[in-house]
Amino acid sequence: MAKPKVATTSLAGCFGCHMSLLDIDDRILKLVELIDFDKSPINDIKKFTGRCAVGLIEGGCCNEENVRVLQDFRNHCAILISVGDCATMGGIPALRNNIPLQECYDEAYKNGPSVHNPSGQIPNDPELPLLLDKVFPCHEVVKIDYHLPGCPPPADTLWEALVALLTDKPVDLPYTLIKYD
Amino acid sequence: MSDTITFTIDGVEIQGRRGQTILEAADDAGVYIPRLCAFKDLSPYGACRVCTVMANGRPQAACTQPIAEGMVVENDTEQLKKVRRDIVEMLFVEGNHFCMFCEKSGNCELQAMAYRLGIAAPKYPYLNPKREVDASHPDILVDHNRCILCARCVRASKDLDGKNVFQFIGRGPHKKVGVNAEANLSDTNADVTDKALDVCPVGALLRKRVGYAVPVGKRLYDLEPIGSDIEAKRAGQEK
């Protein structure tokens, strides 16, 4: 039987959660015995090759591309997991949520202390994904099956949860592995 | 008339003293009832409702309800755990709780309560309110983003410090902790030694320049859930 496939992505995140996944150290050898990676920055596969057992989502949704990728993951993955505080609650990008979008643009491209932009233009290329008015946690956009909070979630949290799911055991993590920081 | 009152919590017989609340008697007996606004040196307030128990079949705040002879209290039931989870989740979405950079993280009672109740992410939509930070005082920081309106600082400033630095202003979603001055905390007689700073369950009232002193892994709630100290008392009594 073919190994189950796992896909991962980083939306409005910092790749810290992917770093934490790599932090499982030599257990990554056991992991590749259990699974194949599909679309993921780890193997640089850009498009889904088929159905996946598990999708790991790092980061929340701050722009339209994030939403499309997240919906793509929901369509391809049997189980979708929000990994990290950005995916579960918006995280650092969500600090802009109570500031109007125009003010964010002005600060980033016009008025910021280190900005030099005499023309006062704000980047508006059709290739750039449009920002959403707010940063949304993943479960406010699609159905999410599991949440693993943490900034980042410890490597043990990711390992224990993945192994439990892939071996059909309940995801019942000890107290020390579910933390918000 | 005897001063000892016998009642039960989740079927276990508990002895308390006349005049005690359910919460106080439970604490003495080593039974932990989750709470956020109740604090041992402060008068009962009944603001957060996290300590809601069923007393003789009615929902009551354990921190304000006195014990009575033969009272039947339910505490650790699925129904009440759901009520408490809902309340704590609402507190999380109602404010701006960014644990990842908060100085209080690891020692925060709101966060610890969410851990104990098994909340991985709140089911309610985040409100992302716009709240103020008052850093005017040389030694104290007030961050309203993290405030859960437990009134501990209000009570401690009045009753323990004898100062009345903090008071609630506004109603409903506009309610917030105000300071006893025209504008800022620096205009009050608040001092870095005030007990009001020690009782804040979250990172809304902080002393400046002392954050992150304890490493991750050694903070109050890193290894043991909140309430473990109280429950350890019972384990000791049973031996």
Short mmCIF file of C-alpha atoms in Angstrom, two decimals, chain B residues 39 41-43 152 154-163 194-196 199:
data_model
loop_
_atom_site.label_atom_id
_atom_site.label_comp_id
_atom_site.label_asym_id
_atom_site.label_seq_id
_atom_site.Cartn_x
_atom_site.Cartn_y
_atom_site.Cartn_z
CA PHE B 39 -8.40 35.87 44.83
CA ASP B 41 -6.96 38.12 49.94
CA LEU B 42 -9.76 39.96 48.17
CA SER B 43 -13.49 40.13 48.87
CA ARG B 152 -8.84 42.33 41.15
CA VAL B 154 -9.81 47.65 41.64
CA ARG B 155 -10.40 45.69 44.84
CA ALA B 156 -6.71 45.35 45.79
CA SER B 157 -5.99 49.05 45.35
CA LYS B 158 -8.95 49.96 47.53
CA ASP B 159 -8.81 47.21 50.17
CA LEU B 160 -5.13 46.21 50.37
CA ASP B 161 -3.27 49.36 49.30
CA GLY B 162 -5.84 51.83 50.68
CA LYS B 163 -5.48 53.97 47.55
CA ASP B 194 1.32 48.29 45.19
CA LYS B 195 -0.33 44.93 45.80
CA ALA B 196 -2.74 45.77 42.98
CA VAL B 199 -3.04 40.32 41.73
#
